Coordinates of C-alpha atoms (C1' of nucleotides) in Angstrom, one line a residue:
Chain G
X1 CA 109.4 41.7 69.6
X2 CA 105.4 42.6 70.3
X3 CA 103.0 39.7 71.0
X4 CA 101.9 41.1 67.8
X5 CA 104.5 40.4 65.8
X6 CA 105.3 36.6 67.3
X7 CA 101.5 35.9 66.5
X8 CA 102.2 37.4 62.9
X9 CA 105.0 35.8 62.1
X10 CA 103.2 32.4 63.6
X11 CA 100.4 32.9 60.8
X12 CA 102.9 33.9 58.2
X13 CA 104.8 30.3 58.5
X14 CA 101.8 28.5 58.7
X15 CA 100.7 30.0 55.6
X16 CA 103.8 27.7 54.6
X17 CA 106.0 31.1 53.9
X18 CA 109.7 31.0 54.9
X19 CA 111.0 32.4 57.9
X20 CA 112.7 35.1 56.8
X21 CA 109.9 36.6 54.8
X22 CA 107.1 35.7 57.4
X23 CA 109.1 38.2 59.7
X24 CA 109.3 40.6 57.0
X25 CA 105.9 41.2 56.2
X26 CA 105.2 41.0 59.7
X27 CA 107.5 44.0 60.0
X28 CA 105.2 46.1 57.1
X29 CA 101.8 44.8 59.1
X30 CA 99.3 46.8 60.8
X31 CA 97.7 45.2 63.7
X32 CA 94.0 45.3 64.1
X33 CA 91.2 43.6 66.0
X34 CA 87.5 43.2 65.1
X35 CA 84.3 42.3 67.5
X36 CA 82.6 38.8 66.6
X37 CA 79.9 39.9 63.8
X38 CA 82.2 42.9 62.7
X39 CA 82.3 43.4 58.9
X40 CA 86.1 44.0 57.6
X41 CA 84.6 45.5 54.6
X42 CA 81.7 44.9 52.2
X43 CA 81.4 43.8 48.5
X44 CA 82.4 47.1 46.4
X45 CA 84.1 48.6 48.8
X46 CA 87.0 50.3 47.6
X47 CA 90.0 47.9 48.6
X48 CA 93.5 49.1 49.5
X49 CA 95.2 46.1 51.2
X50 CA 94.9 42.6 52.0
X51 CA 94.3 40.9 55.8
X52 CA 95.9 38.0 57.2
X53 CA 93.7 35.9 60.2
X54 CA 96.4 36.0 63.1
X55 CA 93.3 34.8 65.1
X56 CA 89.6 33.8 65.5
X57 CA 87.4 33.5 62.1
X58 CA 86.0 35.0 59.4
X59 CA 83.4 34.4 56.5
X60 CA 83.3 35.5 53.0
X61 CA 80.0 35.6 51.4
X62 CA 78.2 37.5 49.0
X63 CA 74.8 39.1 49.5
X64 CA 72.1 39.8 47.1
X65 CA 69.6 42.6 47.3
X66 CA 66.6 40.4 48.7
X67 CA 69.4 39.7 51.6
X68 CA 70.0 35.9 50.9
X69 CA 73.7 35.2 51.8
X70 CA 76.0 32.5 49.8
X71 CA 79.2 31.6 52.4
X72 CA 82.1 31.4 49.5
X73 CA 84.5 30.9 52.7
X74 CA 84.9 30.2 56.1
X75 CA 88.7 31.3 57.0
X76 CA 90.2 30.7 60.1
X77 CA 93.8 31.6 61.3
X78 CA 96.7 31.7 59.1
X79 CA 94.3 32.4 56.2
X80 CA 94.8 35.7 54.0
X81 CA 91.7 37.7 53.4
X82 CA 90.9 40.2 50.5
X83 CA 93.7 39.4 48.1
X84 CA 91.5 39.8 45.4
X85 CA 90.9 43.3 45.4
X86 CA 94.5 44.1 46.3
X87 CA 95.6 42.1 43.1
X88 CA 93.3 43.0 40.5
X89 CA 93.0 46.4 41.9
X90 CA 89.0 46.6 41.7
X91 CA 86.9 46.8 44.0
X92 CA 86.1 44.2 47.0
X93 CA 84.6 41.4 45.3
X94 CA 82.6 39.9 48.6
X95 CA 82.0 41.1 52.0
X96 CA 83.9 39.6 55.1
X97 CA 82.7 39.3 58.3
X98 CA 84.4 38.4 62.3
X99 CA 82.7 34.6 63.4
X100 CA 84.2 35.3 66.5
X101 CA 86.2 38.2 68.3
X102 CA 89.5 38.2 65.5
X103 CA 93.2 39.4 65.1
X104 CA 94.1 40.6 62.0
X105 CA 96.7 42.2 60.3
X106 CA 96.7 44.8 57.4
X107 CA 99.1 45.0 54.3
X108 CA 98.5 47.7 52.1
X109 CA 98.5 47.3 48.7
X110 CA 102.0 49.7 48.3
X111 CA 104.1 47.8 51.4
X112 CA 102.7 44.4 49.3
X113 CA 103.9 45.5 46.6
X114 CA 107.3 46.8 47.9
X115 CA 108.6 44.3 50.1
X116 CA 107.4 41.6 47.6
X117 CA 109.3 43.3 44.5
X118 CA 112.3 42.9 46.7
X119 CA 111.3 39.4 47.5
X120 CA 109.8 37.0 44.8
X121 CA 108.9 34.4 46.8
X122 CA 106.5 36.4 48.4
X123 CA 104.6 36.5 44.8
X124 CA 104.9 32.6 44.5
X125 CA 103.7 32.2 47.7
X126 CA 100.6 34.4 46.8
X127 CA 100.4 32.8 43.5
X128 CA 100.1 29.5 45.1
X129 CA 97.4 31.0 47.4
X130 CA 95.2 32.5 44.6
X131 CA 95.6 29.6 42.7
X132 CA 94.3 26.8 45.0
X133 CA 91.5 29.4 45.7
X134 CA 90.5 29.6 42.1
X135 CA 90.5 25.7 42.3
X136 CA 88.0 25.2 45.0
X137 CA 85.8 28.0 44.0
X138 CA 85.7 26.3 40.3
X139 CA 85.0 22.9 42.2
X140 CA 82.4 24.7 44.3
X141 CA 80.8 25.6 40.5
X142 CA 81.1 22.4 39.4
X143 CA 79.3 20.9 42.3
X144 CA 76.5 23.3 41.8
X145 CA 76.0 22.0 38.8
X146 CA 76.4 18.5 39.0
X147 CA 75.6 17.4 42.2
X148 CA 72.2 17.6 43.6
X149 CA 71.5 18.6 47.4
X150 CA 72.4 15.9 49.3
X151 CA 76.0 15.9 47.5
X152 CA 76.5 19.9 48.1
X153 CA 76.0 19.3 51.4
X154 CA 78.6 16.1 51.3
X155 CA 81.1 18.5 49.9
X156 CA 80.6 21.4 52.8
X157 CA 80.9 19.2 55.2
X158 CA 83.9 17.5 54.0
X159 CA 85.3 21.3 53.3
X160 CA 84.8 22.2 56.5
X161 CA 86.7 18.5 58.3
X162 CA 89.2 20.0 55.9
X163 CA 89.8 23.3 57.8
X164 CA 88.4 22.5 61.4
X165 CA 88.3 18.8 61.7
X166 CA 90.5 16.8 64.3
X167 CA 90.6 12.8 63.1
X168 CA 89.4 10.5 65.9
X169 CA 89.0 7.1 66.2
X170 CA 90.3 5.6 62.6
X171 CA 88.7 7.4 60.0
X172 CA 86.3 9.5 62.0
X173 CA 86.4 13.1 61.7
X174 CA 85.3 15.7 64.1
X175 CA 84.4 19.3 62.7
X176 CA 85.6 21.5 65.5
X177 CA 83.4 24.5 64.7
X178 CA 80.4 25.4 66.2
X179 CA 78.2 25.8 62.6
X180 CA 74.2 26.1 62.4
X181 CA 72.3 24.3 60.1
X182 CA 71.9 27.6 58.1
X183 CA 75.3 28.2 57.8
X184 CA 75.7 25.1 56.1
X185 CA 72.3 25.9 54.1
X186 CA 74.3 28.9 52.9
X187 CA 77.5 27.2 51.6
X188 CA 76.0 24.5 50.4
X189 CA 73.5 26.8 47.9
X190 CA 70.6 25.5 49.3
X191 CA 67.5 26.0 51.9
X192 CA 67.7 25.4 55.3
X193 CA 65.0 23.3 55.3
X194 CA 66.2 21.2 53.3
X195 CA 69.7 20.5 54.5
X196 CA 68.1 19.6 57.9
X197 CA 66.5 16.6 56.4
X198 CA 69.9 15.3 54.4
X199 CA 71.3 15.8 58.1
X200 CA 68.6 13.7 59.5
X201 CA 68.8 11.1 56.7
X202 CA 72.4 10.8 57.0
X203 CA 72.6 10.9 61.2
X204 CA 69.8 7.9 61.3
X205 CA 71.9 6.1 58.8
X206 CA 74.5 6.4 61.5
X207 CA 77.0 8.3 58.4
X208 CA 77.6 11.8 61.0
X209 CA 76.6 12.6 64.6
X210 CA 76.1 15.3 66.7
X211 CA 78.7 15.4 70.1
X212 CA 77.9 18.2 72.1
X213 CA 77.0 20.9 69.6
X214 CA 79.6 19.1 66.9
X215 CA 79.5 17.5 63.9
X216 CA 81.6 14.5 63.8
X217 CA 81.5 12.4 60.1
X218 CA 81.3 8.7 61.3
X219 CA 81.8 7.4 57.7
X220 CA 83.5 10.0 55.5
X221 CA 83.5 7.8 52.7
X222 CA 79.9 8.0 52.4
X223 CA 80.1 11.7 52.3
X224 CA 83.3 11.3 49.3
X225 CA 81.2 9.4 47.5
X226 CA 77.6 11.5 47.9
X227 CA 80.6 14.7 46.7
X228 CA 82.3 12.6 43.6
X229 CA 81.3 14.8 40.5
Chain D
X1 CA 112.3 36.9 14.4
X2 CA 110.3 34.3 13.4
X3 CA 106.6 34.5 12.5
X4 CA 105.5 32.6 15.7
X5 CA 107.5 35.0 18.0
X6 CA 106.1 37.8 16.5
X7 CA 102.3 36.6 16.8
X8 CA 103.2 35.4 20.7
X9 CA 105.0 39.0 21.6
X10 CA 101.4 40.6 20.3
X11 CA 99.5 37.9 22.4
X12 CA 101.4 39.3 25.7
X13 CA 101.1 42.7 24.6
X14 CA 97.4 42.3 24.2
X15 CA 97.6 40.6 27.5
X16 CA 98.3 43.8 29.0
X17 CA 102.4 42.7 29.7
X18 CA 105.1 45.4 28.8
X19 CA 107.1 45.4 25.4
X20 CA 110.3 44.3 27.1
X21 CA 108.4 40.9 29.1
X22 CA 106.4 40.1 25.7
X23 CA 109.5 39.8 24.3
X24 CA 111.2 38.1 27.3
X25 CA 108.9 35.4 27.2
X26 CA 108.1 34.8 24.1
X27 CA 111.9 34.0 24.2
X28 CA 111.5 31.2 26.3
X29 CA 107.8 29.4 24.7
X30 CA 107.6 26.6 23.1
X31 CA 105.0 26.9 19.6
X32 CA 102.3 24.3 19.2
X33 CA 99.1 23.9 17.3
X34 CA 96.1 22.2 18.3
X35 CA 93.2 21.2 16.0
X36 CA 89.5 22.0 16.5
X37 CA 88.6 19.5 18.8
X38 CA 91.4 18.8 20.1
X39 CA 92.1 18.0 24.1
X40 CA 95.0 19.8 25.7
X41 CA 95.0 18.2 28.6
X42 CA 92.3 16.5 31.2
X43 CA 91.2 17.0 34.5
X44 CA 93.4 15.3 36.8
X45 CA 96.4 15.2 34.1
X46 CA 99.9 16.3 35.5
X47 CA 100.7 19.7 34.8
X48 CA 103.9 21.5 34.1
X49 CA 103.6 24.6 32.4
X50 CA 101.1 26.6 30.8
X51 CA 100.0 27.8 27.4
X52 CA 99.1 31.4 26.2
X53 CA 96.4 31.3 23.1
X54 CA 98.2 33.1 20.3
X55 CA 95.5 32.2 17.8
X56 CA 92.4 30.2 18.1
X57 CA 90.1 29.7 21.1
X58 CA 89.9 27.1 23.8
X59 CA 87.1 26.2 26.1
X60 CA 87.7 25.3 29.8
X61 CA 85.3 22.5 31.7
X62 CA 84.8 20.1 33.9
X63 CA 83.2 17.0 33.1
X64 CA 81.0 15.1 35.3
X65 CA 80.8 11.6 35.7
X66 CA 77.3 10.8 33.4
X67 CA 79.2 13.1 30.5
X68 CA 77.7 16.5 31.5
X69 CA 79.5 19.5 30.6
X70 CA 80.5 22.6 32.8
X71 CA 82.0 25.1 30.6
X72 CA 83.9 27.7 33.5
X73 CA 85.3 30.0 30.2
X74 CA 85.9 30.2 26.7
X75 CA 89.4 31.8 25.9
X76 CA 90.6 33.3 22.7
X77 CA 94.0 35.2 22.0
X78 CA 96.1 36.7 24.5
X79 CA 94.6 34.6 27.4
X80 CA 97.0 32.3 29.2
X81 CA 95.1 28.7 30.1
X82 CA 96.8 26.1 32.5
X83 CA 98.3 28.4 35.2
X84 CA 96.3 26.9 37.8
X85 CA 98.5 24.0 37.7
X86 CA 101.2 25.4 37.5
X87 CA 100.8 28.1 40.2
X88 CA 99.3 25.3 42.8
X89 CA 101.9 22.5 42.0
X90 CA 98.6 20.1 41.6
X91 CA 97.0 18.2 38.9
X92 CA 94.8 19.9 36.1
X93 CA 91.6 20.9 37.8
X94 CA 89.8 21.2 34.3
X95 CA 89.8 20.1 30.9
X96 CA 90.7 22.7 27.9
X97 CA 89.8 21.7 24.4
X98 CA 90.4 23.6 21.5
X99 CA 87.3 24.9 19.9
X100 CA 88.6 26.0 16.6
X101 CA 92.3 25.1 15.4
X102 CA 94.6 26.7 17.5
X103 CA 98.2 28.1 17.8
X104 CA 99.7 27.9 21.0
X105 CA 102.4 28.7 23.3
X106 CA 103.7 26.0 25.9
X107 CA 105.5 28.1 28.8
X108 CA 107.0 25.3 31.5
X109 CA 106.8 26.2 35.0
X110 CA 111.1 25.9 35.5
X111 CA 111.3 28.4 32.4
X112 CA 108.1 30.5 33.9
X113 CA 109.6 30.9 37.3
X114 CA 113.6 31.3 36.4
X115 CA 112.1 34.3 34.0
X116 CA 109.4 35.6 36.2
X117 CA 111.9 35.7 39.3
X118 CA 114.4 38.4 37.8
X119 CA 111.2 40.0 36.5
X120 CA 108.6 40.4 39.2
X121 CA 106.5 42.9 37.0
X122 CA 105.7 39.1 35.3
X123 CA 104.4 38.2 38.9
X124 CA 102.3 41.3 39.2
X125 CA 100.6 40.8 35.5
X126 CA 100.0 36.7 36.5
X127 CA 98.8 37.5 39.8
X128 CA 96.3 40.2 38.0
X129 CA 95.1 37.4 35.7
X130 CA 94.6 34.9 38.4
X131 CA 93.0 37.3 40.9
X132 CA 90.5 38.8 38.2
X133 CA 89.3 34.6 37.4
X134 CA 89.1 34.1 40.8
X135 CA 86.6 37.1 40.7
X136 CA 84.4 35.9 37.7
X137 CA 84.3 32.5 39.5
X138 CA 83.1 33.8 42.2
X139 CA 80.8 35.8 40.8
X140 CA 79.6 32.9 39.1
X141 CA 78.9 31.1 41.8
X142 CA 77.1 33.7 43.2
X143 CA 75.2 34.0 40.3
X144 CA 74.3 30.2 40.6
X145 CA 72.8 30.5 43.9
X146 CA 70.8 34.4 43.7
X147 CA 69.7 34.3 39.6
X148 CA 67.5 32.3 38.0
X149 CA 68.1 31.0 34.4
X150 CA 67.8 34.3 32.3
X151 CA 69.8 36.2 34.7
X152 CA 72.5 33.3 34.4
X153 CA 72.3 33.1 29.9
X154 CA 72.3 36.9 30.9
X155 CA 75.4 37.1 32.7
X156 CA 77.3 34.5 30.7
X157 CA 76.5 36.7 27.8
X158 CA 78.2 39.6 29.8
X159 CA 81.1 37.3 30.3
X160 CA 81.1 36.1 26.6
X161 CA 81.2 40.5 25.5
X162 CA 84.0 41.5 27.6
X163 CA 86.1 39.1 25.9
X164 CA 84.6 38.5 22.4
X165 CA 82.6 41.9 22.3
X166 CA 82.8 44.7 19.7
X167 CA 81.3 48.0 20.2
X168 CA 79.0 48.9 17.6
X169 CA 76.6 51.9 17.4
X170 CA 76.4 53.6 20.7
X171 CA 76.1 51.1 23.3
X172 CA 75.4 47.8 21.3
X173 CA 78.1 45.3 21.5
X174 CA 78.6 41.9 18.9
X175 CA 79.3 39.6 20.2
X176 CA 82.2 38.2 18.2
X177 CA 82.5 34.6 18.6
X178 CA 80.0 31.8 16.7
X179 CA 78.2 30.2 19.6
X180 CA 75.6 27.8 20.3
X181 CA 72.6 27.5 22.5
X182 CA 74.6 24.6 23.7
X183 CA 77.4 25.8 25.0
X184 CA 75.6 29.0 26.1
X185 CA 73.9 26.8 28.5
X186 CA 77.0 24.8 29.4
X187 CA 78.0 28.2 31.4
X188 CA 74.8 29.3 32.3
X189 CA 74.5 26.0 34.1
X190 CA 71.1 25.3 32.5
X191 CA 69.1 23.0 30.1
X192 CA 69.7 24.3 26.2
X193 CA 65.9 23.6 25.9
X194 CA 65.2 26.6 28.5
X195 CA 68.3 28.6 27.3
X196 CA 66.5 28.7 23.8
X197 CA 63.3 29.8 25.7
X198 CA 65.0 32.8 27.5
X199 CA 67.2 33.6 24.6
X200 CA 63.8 34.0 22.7
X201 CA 62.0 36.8 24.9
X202 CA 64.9 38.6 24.8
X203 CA 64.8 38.3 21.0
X204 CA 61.0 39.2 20.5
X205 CA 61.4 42.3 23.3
X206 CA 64.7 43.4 20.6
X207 CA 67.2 42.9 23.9
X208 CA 69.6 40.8 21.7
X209 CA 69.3 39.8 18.1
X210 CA 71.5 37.6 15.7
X211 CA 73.3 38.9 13.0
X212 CA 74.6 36.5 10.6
X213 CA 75.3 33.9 13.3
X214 CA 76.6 35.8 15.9
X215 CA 74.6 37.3 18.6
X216 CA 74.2 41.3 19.1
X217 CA 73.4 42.6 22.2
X218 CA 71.1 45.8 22.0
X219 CA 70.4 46.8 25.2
X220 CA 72.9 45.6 27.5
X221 CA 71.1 47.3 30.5
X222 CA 68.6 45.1 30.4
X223 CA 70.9 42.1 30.8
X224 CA 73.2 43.9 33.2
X225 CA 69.6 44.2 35.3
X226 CA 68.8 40.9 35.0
X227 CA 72.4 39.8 36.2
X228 CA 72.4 42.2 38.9
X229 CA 72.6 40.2 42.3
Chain M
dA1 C1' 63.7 28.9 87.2
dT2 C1' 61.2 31.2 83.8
dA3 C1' 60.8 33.7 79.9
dT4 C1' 62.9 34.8 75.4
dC5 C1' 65.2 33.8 71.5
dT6 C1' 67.5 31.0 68.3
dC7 C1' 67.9 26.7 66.3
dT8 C1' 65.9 22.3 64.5
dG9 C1' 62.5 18.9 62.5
dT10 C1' 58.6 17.9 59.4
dG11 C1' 54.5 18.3 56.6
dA12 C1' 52.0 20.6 52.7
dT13 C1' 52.1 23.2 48.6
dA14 C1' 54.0 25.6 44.6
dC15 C1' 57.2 26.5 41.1
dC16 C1' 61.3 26.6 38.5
dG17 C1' 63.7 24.3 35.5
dG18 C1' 65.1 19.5 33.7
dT19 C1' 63.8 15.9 30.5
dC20 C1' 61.4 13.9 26.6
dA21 C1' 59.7 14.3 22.1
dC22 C1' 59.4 16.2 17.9
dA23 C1' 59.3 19.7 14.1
dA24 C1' 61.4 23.5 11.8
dA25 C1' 65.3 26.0 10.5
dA26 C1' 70.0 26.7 9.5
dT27 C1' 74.6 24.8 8.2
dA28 C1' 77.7 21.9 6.2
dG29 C1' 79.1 18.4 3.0
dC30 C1' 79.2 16.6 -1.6
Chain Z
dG1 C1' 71.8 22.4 -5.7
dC2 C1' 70.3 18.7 -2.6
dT3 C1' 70.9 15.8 1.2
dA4 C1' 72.9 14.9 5.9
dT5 C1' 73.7 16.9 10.1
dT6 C1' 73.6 20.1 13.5
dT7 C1' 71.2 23.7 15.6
dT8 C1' 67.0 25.8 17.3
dG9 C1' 62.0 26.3 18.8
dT10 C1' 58.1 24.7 21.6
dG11 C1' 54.8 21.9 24.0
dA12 C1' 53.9 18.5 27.8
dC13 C1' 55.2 16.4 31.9
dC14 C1' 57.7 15.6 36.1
dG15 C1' 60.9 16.0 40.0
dG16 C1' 63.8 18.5 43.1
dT17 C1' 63.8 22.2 46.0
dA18 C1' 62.1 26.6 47.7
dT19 C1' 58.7 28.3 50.5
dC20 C1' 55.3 28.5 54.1
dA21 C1' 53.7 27.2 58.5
dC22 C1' 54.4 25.6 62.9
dA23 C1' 55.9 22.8 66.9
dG24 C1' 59.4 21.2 69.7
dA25 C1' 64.2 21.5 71.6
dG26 C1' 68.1 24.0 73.1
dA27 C1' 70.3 28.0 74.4
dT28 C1' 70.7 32.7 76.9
dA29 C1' 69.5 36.0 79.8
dT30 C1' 67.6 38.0 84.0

DNA sequence: ATATCTCTGTGATACCGGTCACAAAATAGC
DNA sequence: GCTATTTTGTGACCGGTATCACAGAGATAT
């Protein structure tokens, strides 16, 4: 078996798909790398297939014409990428782009299909996938509407401990992602400016801290409770 | 075959599921009715199974801790409602409340799954549903952080055409579905105050008017413009 | 090391849109 | 029909946040 393959097969099962089908799909996968600040493919783009994150990082985001970005995403390994577009089959909804030098692999729409006709629990597996997706990106909405700066920002950071934070101490969380303050701007709808002075509020108040280029959320309560609708 | 059966095989069909799976499930659905007003279940709420609108229409929100409303849709017949839960395993992630009275169809997820499984082509058509809401959520959150009001009231009018809308003339669509300023601004994530403002220009410029009640849209260009990202 | 570039912090100002307060109009109920 | 209730229209005011404008701090490169 190619390195390829192992890695695929990794990212399948943790996904949280069985064995047997994580080598299956891994057997119907293209391999493909992408540069750091490569785009996959950009909103409208005519989509064909799906991607799954075997390794490195990617962000979803959508752009508008005066060229403000809004992160819907940051997707590291194991994630799948551009499952919309294979499952509604319109166009590409959002654009994706490489954080970092990535691994991917391709399933087109017709080997999806094919292999998970023959296998249903593929399409539970997916289902469960699109589902908990539409869940956070209605929460996302909610928070938009609800909560005012401060709480947004509550909310990405927490989202972001969720994929990339390591638990230290008892109760602290470190975010083990290098992120700028404008990334966060951009998830958590809002200007840069702005977010840098909830940071501030929140790191003299001794609630998160900076190590070495990391956030780390010393009371992640604080944050909950700035998030709670 | 009983009345209900009959008026749940048409819901599928108009759902865009083959003869043979309308049938299939309605089969295996269990009827209810709901009155106007009624809640069908609450954020947070266990969930089982869900529920395909045969007759009626439901809205679908989240509720924020003061009592503000977040509508994320308004469903009428032949949309499913509930699948989130289901497809996730988790608890409700909104509240749906029937806006007028309502027949239902309760599908639980052991009968959804033991039908869907020797028919995949019922995992294909959810997936497709899923996958298209996770588009429009998107979109709306995209919307939330690029438009400004009127090109928020002007996309949630969009949204409100596609699935209430009638063709009339060449290019004017009704609108056909009583609404209020309200609720209008519920999705548009806005104060009804300025809702009524925005709604007004377009009025006066002859964009939208209202016909006995229901609003008409007469140029949709404009609004698609004004929604355009 | 020095220059360059990107990130971060902070004030000042402007504006969009939320809120309050009613009045007018439309609907529903009797 | 006539009232009660819900919707709708509009002005005035205010607050959160975007924007602008830099200055300092950290990175990166040569």
């Amino acid at each position: 078996m190619t390195k390829f393959k192992e890695l695929l097969q990794n990212s399948f099962s943790l996904s949280g798909l069985a064995e047997e089908h994580a080598h299956g799909l891994s057997e119907i996968a293209q391999p493909m790398s992408l540069k750091s600040g490569a785009v996959l493919f950009k909103a409208g783009d005519p989509g064909n297939g799906c991607y799954a994150i075997i390794e490195g990082s990617m962000k979803v985001s959508v752009v508008s014409v005066d060229g403000s970005e809004q992160l819907l995403a940051v997707l590291g390994q194991g994630s799948l990428v551009g499952e919309i577009a294979l499952l509604d089959g319109s166009e590409r909804s959002a654009t994706v782009t490489a954080l970092k030098p990535s691994q991917l692999a391709f399933i087109s729409k017709a080997a999806f299909y094919r292999y998970a006709d023959e296998n249903p629990a593929v399409y539970r597996h997916m289902l469960q996938i699109v589902a908990t997706r539409l869940r956070r990106s209605n929460d996302a909405l909610a928070a938009r509407s609800f909560l005012p700066l401060n709480g947004r920002v509550a909310q990405t950071l927490l989202q972001l401990s969720e994929t990339f934070g390591k638990q230290v101490d008892n109760n602290k969380i470190l975010v083990h992602y290098k992120i700028s303050q404008a990334e966060i701007a951009n998830m958590a709808g809002g200007a840069r400016e702005n977010v840098s002075r909830v940071l501030n509020v929140w790191k003299r108040e001794g609630v998160i801290s900076r190590l070495s280029g990391y956030y780390c959320l010393e009371k992640p309560e604080v944050l909950r409770a700035a998030a709670e609708l």
